[in-house]
Amino acid sequence: MARGWIVRFPIRNMIGDRLDDFIGSWSAEEAADFDNAVAVFEEIDAEQWQ
């Protein structure tokens, strides 16, 4: 059996169930920080595949 992370979500909190509500609760600063983090991750990921 392969080892790895197992993430279990309660049925009522499944991804996509209330994701829009969760993201909508972020401040503009938190949303910008998240966008910046995603951009950095995507840049690092792209560099790994070159």
N, CA, C and O atoms as a MOPAC input file, in Angstrom:
PM7 MOZYME 1SCF
protein

 N      0.84400 1    -1.17500 1     0.00000 1
 C      0.00000 1     0.00000 1     0.00000 1
 C      0.89100 1     1.24100 1     0.00000 1
 O      1.83400 1     1.34000 1     0.78500 1
 N      0.58700 1     2.16500 1    -0.87100 1
 C      1.36700 1     3.39900 1    -0.94600 1
 C      1.02300 1     4.30500 1     0.22000 1
 O     -0.12300 1     4.39200 1     0.66000 1
 N      2.04300 1     4.96900 1     0.69700 1
 C      1.80400 1     5.92900 1     1.77600 1
 C      1.57300 1     7.30300 1     1.17300 1
 O      2.14900 1     7.64000 1     0.13900 1
 N      0.75900 1     8.06600 1     1.79800 1
 C      0.49600 1     9.41700 1     1.33100 1
 C     -0.49000 1    10.09600 1     2.25000 1
 O     -0.90700 1     9.54500 1     3.26900 1
 N     -0.84600 1    11.27700 1     1.87700 1
 C     -1.79100 1    12.05300 1     2.67700 1
 C     -3.20300 1    11.62600 1     2.34100 1
 O     -3.55900 1    11.49200 1     1.17000 1
 N     -3.98800 1    11.41900 1     3.34400 1
 C     -5.40700 1    11.13800 1     3.15800 1
 C     -6.16000 1    12.27100 1     3.83800 1
 O     -6.01600 1    12.50000 1     5.03900 1
 N     -6.95000 1    12.96400 1     3.06300 1
 C     -7.71500 1    14.08300 1     3.60200 1
 C     -9.17500 1    13.69100 1     3.57800 1
 O     -9.71200 1    13.32400 1     2.53300 1
 N     -9.80100 1    13.76500 1     4.70100 1
 C    -11.22500 1    13.43100 1     4.78000 1
 C    -12.00700 1    14.69900 1     5.10200 1
 O    -11.67100 1    15.43600 1     6.03000 1
 N    -13.03100 1    14.93100 1     4.33700 1
 C    -13.88900 1    16.08300 1     4.54500 1
 C    -15.25300 1    15.60800 1     5.00800 1
 O    -15.79600 1    14.65000 1     4.45800 1
 N    -15.81300 1    16.26500 1     6.00900 1
 C    -17.19500 1    15.92600 1     6.36000 1
 C    -18.09200 1    16.20000 1     5.15000 1
 O    -17.83200 1    17.11800 1     4.37200 1
 N    -19.12900 1    15.41200 1     5.00100 1
 C    -20.02100 1    15.53800 1     3.83700 1
 C    -20.49200 1    16.97700 1     3.64400 1
 O    -20.51200 1    17.47800 1     2.51900 1
 N    -20.86700 1    17.63500 1     4.72300 1
 C    -21.41000 1    18.98800 1     4.57200 1
 C    -20.35100 1    20.01300 1     4.19100 1
 O    -20.69800 1    21.12500 1     3.79400 1
 N    -19.08200 1    19.67400 1     4.29900 1
 C    -18.01500 1    20.61500 1     3.96400 1
 C    -17.18400 1    20.14800 1     2.77800 1
 O    -16.01100 1    20.50200 1     2.66000 1
 N    -17.78000 1    19.36200 1     1.91000 1
 C    -17.04600 1    18.88300 1     0.74400 1
 C    -16.57400 1    20.07500 1    -0.08100 1
 O    -17.22400 1    21.12000 1    -0.12300 1
 N    -15.42100 1    19.89300 1    -0.74100 1
 C    -14.91200 1    20.96700 1    -1.59100 1
 C    -15.97000 1    21.28800 1    -2.63300 1
 O    -16.54300 1    20.39200 1    -3.25200 1
 N    -16.21900 1    22.56700 1    -2.81600 1
 C    -17.20900 1    23.01100 1    -3.77900 1
 C    -18.57700 1    23.22000 1    -3.15900 1
 O    -19.39800 1    23.95400 1    -3.70700 1
 N    -18.83700 1    22.57600 1    -2.00900 1
 C    -20.14100 1    22.70200 1    -1.37100 1
 C    -20.40000 1    24.15100 1    -0.98300 1
 O    -21.43100 1    24.72500 1    -1.33600 1
 N    -19.46500 1    24.72900 1    -0.26200 1
 C    -19.64000 1    26.11100 1     0.15900 1
 C    -18.37800 1    26.91000 1    -0.13000 1
 O    -18.07900 1    27.88100 1     0.56600 1
 N    -17.63800 1    26.50300 1    -1.15600 1
 C    -16.36900 1    27.14400 1    -1.47400 1
 C    -16.55500 1    28.61800 1    -1.79600 1
 O    -15.75000 1    29.44700 1    -1.37400 1
 N    -17.60400 1    28.95500 1    -2.53600 1
 C    -17.83100 1    30.35800 1    -2.87100 1
 C    -18.05300 1    31.18800 1    -1.62000 1
 O    -17.56900 1    32.31600 1    -1.52900 1
 N    -18.78200 1    30.63800 1    -0.65000 1
 C    -19.00000 1    31.36600 1     0.60300 1
 C    -17.68800 1    31.56700 1     1.34000 1
 O    -17.44700 1    32.64100 1     1.89100 1
 N    -16.83300 1    30.54300 1     1.35700 1
 C    -15.55600 1    30.63700 1     2.05000 1
 C    -14.67300 1    31.69100 1     1.40600 1
 O    -14.12100 1    32.55000 1     2.09300 1
 N    -14.53700 1    31.62600 1     0.08000 1
 C    -13.68400 1    32.58700 1    -0.61400 1
 C    -14.26800 1    33.98600 1    -0.48400 1
 O    -13.51900 1    34.95700 1    -0.36900 1
 N    -15.57400 1    34.10400 1    -0.50100 1
 C    -16.21000 1    35.40500 1    -0.37800 1
 C    -15.97800 1    36.06100 1     0.96900 1
 O    -16.18500 1    37.26500 1     1.11700 1
 N    -15.54700 1    35.27600 1     1.96300 1
 C    -15.32800 1    35.84400 1     3.28700 1
 C    -13.92100 1    36.40300 1     3.45200 1
 O    -13.60500 1    36.96300 1     4.50100 1
 N    -13.06900 1    36.26400 1     2.43800 1
 C    -11.71600 1    36.80000 1     2.52600 1
 C    -11.74200 1    38.30400 1     2.32200 1
 O    -12.58200 1    38.83300 1     1.59400 1
 N    -10.81700 1    38.97800 1     2.97000 1
 C    -10.65300 1    40.40600 1     2.71300 1
 C     -9.92300 1    40.56400 1     1.38100 1
 O     -9.37500 1    39.60100 1     0.84400 1
 N     -9.92200 1    41.76200 1     0.86600 1
 C     -9.21900 1    42.01600 1    -0.39600 1
 C     -7.73100 1    41.71400 1    -0.24600 1
 O     -7.10600 1    41.19800 1    -1.17300 1
 N     -7.16500 1    42.03200 1     0.90700 1
 C     -5.74000 1    41.77200 1     1.15100 1
 C     -5.45600 1    40.26300 1     1.18100 1
 O     -4.46300 1    39.80500 1     0.61500 1
 N     -6.32700 1    39.50000 1     1.83900 1
 C     -6.15400 1    38.04100 1     1.89000 1
 C     -6.27900 1    37.42800 1     0.49600 1
 O     -5.52600 1    36.51900 1     0.14600 1
 N     -7.21700 1    37.91900 1    -0.28700 1
 C     -7.39500 1    37.40800 1    -1.64700 1
 C     -6.16600 1    37.71400 1    -2.50000 1
 O     -5.73000 1    36.87300 1    -3.28700 1
 N     -5.60500 1    38.92000 1    -2.34600 1
 C     -4.39900 1    39.28500 1    -3.09600 1
 C     -3.21900 1    38.41900 1    -2.67400 1
 O     -2.43700 1    37.98400 1    -3.51900 1
 N     -3.08400 1    38.16600 1    -1.37500 1
 C     -2.01400 1    37.28700 1    -0.88300 1
 C     -2.15400 1    35.88500 1    -1.46500 1
 O     -1.16500 1    35.26800 1    -1.86200 1
 N     -3.38200 1    35.38900 1    -1.51400 1
 C     -3.62600 1    34.06400 1    -2.08100 1
 C     -3.25400 1    34.03300 1    -3.55900 1
 O     -2.59500 1    33.10000 1    -4.01700 1
 N     -3.67500 1    35.05100 1    -4.30400 1
 C     -3.34300 1    35.11900 1    -5.73100 1
 C     -1.83300 1    35.14800 1    -5.93900 1
 O     -1.31600 1    34.49700 1    -6.84600 1
 N     -1.12300 1    35.90600 1    -5.09700 1
 C      0.33500 1    35.97200 1    -5.20300 1
 C      0.96800 1    34.61900 1    -4.90100 1
 O      1.91100 1    34.20700 1    -5.57700 1
 N      0.45600 1    33.93200 1    -3.89600 1
 C      0.98500 1    32.61400 1    -3.54500 1
 C      0.76800 1    31.62400 1    -4.68300 1
 O      1.65200 1    30.82300 1    -4.98600 1
 N     -0.39300 1    31.67300 1    -5.31100 1
 C     -0.67700 1    30.78700 1    -6.44500 1
 C      0.27700 1    31.09300 1    -7.59500 1
 O      0.79300 1    30.17500 1    -8.23300 1
 N      0.51600 1    32.37300 1    -7.86400 1
 C      1.42100 1    32.75700 1    -8.95100 1
 C      2.83600 1    32.25000 1    -8.68600 1
 O      3.49500 1    31.75400 1    -9.60000 1
 N      3.30400 1    32.36800 1    -7.45600 1
 C      4.63900 1    31.87500 1    -7.10000 1
 C      4.69700 1    30.36400 1    -7.27700 1
 O      5.65600 1    29.84300 1    -7.84600 1
 N      3.68200 1    29.66000 1    -6.79700 1
 C      3.64500 1    28.20300 1    -6.95000 1
 C      3.67100 1    27.80900 1    -8.41800 1
 O      4.41200 1    26.90300 1    -8.80100 1
 N      2.87200 1    28.47500 1    -9.24300 1
 C      2.82400 1    28.13900 1   -10.66400 1
 C      4.16600 1    28.39300 1   -11.33500 1
 O      4.57700 1    27.63100 1   -12.21000 1
 N      4.85600 1    29.46500 1   -10.92800 1
 C      6.17500 1    29.76700 1   -11.49000 1
 C      7.18600 1    28.68500 1   -11.10700 1
 O      7.94600 1    28.21600 1   -11.95500 1
 N      7.19600 1    28.29400 1    -9.84800 1
 C      8.10300 1    27.24300 1    -9.38700 1
 C      7.78300 1    25.93300 1   -10.09100 1
 O      8.69000 1    25.22000 1   -10.52100 1
 N      6.50400 1    25.61400 1   -10.21000 1
 C      6.08800 1    24.37800 1   -10.86800 1
 C      6.54100 1    24.36600 1   -12.32500 1
 O      7.04300 1    23.35200 1   -12.80800 1
 N      6.36800 1    25.48000 1   -13.02400 1
 C      6.76700 1    25.56400 1   -14.43000 1
 C      8.27700 1    25.38800 1   -14.57400 1
 O      8.73800 1    24.74100 1   -15.51400 1
 N      9.05000 1    25.96000 1   -13.64800 1
 C     10.50600 1    25.82900 1   -13.69700 1
 C     10.94000 1    24.38000 1   -13.50700 1
 O     11.93800 1    23.95400 1   -14.08700 1
 N     10.21900 1    23.63400 1   -12.71900 1
 C     10.57500 1    22.24200 1   -12.45900 1
 C     10.41200 1    21.36800 1   -13.69300 1
 O     11.06200 1    20.32900 1   -13.80300 1
 N      9.55100 1    21.77200 1   -14.62400 1
 C      9.26800 1    20.95100 1   -15.79900 1
 C     10.04100 1    21.38800 1   -17.03200 1
 O      9.83100 1    20.84200 1   -18.11500 1
 N     10.93300 1    22.36300 1   -16.88800 1
 C     11.72100 1    22.82000 1   -18.04500 1
 C     12.94600 1    21.96900 1   -18.22200 1
 O     13.73100 1    22.20000 1   -19.14100 1

